[in-house]
PDB file of C-alpha atoms in Angstrom:
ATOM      1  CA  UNK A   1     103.798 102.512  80.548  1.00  0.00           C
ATOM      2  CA  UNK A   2     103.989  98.703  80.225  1.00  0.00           C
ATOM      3  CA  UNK A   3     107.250  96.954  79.810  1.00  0.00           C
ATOM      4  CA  UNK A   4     105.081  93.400  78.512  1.00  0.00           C
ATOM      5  CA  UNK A   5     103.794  93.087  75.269  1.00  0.00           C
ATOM      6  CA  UNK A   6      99.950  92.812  77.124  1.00  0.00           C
ATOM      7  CA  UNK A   7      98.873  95.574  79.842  1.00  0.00           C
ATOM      8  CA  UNK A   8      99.642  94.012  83.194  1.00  0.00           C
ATOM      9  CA  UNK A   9      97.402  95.621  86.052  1.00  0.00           C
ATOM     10  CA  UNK A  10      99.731  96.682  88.511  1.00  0.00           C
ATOM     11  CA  UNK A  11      98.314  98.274  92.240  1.00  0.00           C
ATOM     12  CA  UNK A  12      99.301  98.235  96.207  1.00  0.00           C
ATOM     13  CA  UNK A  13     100.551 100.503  98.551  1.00  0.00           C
ATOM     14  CA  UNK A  14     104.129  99.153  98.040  1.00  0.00           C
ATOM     15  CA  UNK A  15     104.035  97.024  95.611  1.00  0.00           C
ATOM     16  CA  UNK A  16     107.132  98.294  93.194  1.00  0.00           C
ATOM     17  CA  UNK A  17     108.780 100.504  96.142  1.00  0.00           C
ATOM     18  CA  UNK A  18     112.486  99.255  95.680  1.00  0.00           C
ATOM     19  CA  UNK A  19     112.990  99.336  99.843  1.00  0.00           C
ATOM     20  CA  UNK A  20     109.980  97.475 100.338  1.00  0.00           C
ATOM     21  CA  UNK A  21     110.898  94.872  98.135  1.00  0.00           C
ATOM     22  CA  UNK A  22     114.825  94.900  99.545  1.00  0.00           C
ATOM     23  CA  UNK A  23     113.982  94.944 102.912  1.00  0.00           C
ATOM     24  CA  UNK A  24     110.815  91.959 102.129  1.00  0.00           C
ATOM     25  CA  UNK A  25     113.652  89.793 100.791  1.00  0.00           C
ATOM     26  CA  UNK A  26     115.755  90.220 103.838  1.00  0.00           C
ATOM     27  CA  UNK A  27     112.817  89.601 105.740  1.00  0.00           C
ATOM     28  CA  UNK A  28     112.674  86.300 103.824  1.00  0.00           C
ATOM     29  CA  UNK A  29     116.264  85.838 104.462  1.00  0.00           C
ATOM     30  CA  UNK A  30     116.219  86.117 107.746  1.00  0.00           C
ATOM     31  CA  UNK A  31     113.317  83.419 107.838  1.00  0.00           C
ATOM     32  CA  UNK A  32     115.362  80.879 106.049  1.00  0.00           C
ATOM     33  CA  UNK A  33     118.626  81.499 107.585  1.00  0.00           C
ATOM     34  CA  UNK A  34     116.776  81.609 110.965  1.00  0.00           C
ATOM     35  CA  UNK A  35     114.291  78.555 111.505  1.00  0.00           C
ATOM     36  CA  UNK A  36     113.910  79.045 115.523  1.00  0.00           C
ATOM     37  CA  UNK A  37     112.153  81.914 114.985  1.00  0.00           C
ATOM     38  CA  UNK A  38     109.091  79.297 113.913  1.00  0.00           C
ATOM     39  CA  UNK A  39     109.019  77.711 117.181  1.00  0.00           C
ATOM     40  CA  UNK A  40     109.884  80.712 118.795  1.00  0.00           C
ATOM     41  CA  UNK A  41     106.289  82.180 117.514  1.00  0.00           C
ATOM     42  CA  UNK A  42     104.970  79.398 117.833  1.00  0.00           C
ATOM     43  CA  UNK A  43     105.596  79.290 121.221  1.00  0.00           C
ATOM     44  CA  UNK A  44     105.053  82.507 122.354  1.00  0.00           C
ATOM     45  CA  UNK A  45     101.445  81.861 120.062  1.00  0.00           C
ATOM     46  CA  UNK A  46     100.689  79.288 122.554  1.00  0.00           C
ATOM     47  CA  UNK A  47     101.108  81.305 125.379  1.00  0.00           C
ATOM     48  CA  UNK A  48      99.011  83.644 124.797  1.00  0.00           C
ATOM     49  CA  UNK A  49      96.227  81.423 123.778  1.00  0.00           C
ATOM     50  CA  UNK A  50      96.776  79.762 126.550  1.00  0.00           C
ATOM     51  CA  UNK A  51      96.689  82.313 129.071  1.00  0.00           C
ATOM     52  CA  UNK A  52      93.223  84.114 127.354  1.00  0.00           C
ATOM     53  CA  UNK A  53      91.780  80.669 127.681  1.00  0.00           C
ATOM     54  CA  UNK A  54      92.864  80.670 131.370  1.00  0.00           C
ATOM     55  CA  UNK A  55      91.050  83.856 131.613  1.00  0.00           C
ATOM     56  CA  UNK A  56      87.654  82.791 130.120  1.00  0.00           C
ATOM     57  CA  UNK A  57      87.888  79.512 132.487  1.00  0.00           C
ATOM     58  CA  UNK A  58      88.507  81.720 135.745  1.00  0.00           C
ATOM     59  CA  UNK A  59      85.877  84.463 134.742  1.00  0.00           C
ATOM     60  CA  UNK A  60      83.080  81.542 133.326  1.00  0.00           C
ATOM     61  CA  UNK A  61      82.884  83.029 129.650  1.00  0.00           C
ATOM     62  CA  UNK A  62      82.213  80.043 127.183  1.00  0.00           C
ATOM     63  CA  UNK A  63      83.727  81.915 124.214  1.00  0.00           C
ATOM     64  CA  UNK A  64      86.693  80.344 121.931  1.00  0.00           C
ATOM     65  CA  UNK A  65      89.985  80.866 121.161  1.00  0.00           C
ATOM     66  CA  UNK A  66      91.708  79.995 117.654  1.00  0.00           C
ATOM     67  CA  UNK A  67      95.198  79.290 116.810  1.00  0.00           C
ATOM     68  CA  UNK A  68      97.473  79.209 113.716  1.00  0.00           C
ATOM     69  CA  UNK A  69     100.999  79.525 114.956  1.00  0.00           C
ATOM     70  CA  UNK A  70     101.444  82.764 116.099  1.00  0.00           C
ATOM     71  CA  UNK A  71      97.786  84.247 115.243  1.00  0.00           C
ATOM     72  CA  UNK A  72      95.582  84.207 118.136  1.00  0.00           C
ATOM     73  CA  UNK A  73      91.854  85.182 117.932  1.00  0.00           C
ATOM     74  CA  UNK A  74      89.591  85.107 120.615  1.00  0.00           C
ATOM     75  CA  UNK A  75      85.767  84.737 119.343  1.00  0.00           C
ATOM     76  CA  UNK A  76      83.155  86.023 121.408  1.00  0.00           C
ATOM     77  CA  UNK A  77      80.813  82.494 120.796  1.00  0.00           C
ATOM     78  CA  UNK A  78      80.845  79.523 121.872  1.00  0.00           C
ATOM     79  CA  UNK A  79      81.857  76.214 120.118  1.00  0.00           C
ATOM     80  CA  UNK A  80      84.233  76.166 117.386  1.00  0.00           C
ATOM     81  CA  UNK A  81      84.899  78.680 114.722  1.00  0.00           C
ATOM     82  CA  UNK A  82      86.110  77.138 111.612  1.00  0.00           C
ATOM     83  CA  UNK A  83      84.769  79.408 108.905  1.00  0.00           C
ATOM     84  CA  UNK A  84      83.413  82.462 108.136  1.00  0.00           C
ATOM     85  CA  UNK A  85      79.862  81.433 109.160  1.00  0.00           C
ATOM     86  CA  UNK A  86      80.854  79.999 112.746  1.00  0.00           C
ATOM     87  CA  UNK A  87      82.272  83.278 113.040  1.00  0.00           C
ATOM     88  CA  UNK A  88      79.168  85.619 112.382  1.00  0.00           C
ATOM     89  CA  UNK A  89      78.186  84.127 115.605  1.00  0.00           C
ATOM     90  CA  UNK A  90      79.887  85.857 117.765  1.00  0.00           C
ATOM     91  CA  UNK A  91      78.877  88.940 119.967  1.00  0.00           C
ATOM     92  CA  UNK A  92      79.470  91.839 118.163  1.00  0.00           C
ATOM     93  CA  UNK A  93      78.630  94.311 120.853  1.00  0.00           C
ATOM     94  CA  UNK A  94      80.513  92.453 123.394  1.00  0.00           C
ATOM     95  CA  UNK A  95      83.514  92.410 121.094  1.00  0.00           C
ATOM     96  CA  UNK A  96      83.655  96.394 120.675  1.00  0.00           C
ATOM     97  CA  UNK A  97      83.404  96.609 124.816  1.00  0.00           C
ATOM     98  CA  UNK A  98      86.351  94.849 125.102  1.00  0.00           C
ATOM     99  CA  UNK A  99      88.343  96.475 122.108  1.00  0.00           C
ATOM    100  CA  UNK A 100      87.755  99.708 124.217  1.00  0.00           C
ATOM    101  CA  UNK A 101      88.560  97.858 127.271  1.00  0.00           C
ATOM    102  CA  UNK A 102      91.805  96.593 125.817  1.00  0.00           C
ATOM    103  CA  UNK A 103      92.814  99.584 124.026  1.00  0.00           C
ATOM    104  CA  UNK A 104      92.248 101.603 127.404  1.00  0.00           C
ATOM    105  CA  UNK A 105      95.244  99.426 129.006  1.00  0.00           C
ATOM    106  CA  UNK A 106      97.439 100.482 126.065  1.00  0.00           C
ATOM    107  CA  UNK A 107      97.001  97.234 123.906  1.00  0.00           C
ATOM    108  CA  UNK A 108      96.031  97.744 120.475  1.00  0.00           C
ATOM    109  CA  UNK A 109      93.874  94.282 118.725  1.00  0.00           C
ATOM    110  CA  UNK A 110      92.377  94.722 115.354  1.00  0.00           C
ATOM    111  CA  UNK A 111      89.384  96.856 115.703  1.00  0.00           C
ATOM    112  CA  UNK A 112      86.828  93.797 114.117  1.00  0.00           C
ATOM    113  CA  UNK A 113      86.229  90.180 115.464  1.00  0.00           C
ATOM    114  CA  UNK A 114      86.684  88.565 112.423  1.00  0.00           C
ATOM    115  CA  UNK A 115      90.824  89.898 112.898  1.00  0.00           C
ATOM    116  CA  UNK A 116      93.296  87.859 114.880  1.00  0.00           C
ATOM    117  CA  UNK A 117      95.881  88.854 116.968  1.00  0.00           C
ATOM    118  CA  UNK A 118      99.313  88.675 114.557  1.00  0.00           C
ATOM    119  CA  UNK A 119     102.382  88.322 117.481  1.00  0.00           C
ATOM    120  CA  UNK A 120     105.867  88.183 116.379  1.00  0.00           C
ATOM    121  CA  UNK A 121     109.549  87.724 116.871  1.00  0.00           C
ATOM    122  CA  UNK A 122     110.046  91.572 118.944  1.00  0.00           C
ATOM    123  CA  UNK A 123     107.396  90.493 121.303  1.00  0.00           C
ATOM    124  CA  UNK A 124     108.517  89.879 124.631  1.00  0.00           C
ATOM    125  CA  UNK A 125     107.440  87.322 127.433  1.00  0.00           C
ATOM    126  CA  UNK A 126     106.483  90.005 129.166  1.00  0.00           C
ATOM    127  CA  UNK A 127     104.909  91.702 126.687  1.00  0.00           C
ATOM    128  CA  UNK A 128     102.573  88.838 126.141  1.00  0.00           C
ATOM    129  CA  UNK A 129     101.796  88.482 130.224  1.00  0.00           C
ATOM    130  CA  UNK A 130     100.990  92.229 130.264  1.00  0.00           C
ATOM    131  CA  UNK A 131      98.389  91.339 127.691  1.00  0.00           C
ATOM    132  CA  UNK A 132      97.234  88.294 129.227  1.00  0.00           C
ATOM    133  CA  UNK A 133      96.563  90.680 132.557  1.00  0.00           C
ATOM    134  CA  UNK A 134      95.000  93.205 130.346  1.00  0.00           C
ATOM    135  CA  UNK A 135      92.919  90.634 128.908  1.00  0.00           C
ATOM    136  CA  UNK A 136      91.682  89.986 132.044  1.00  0.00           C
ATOM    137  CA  UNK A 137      91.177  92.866 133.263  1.00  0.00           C
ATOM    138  CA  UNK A 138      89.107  93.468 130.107  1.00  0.00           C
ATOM    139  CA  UNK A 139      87.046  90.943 129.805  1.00  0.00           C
ATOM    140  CA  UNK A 140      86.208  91.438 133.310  1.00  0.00           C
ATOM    141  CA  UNK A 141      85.079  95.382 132.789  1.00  0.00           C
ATOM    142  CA  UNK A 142      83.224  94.875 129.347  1.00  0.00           C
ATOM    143  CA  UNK A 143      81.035  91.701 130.863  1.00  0.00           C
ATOM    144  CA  UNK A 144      80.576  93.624 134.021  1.00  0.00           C
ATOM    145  CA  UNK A 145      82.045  90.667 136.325  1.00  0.00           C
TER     146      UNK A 145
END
C-alpha cells in the first residue's frame, strides 16, 4: 500500500524496522553529542595503518595501504590506489592467502580486496596490536617469507 499519491519504491533489509531506525538516530546522537569519538577513530585508523605499513617495510612487500579516517585497506600492488582501476591491480591470489592467513589467527577482514577494514569506537588498543601481529604473521605465511 502507498501512503503518497505516486508509488514510492521502497526496499532494504531494515529500511522501515522501527528499532533500526530508533537505535540509527541514537547512533547519530551519540555522534553529535560526542565529537572525540572522530579523533578517537581517527586515531586508532592511523595506527593501524601505520603498523601494516611497518609490516610491509620489515618483510620488503611494496604493496599500499589506504586511509580514510578509520577505514584501512591494504592493496596487494604497488603505487597508489585511487580508483577502481588502480585497484584491479592488485594480487588477487595473494590477497585470498592472506584472508585465510588472517582469518586463521581469529581476525575476520572483508573476504574481497576491493573492501577496507571499517574499525570503530569498541575497538581496543590492543585489539588493533593483536591485528597488527596477526598481520604480520600473515603476510609472512601467505608470501612464504
Amino acid at each position: 500500500m502507498c501512503i503518497s499519491s505516486r508509488p514510492v519504491y521502497q526496499a532494504g533489509t531494515l529500511s522501515g524496522n522501527p528499532l533500526a531506525m530508533f537505535l540509527g538516530k541514537k547512533n547519530l546522537e551519540t555522534l553529535r553529542d560526542h565529537k572525540d569519538i572522530y579523533s578517537e577513530l581517527d586515531r586508532k585508523g592511523k595506527m593501524l595503518q601505520e603498523g601494516i605499513q611497518n609490516n610491509l617495510k620489515k618483510l620488503g612487500l611494496d604493496y599500499t595501504v589506504n586511509r580514510a579516517g578509520s577505514l584501512v585497506c591494504l592493496f596487494f600492488t604497488s603505487g597508489p590506489v585511487q580508483n577502481f582501476d588502480d585497484a584491479t591491480k592488485s594480487d588477487i591470489d595473494k590477497f585470498n592467502a592472506y584472508f585465510k592467513e588472517m582469518l586463521d589467527r581469529g581476525i575476520l577482514i572483508a573476504p574481497s580486496q576491493y573492501e577496507a577494514m571499517f574499525l570503530s569506537y569498541a575497538h581496543t588498543d590492543e585489539d588493533i596490536e593483536y591485528t597488527i601481529k596477526c598481520n604480520y604473521e600473515a603476510l609472512k605465511a601467505s608470501h612464504n617469507l
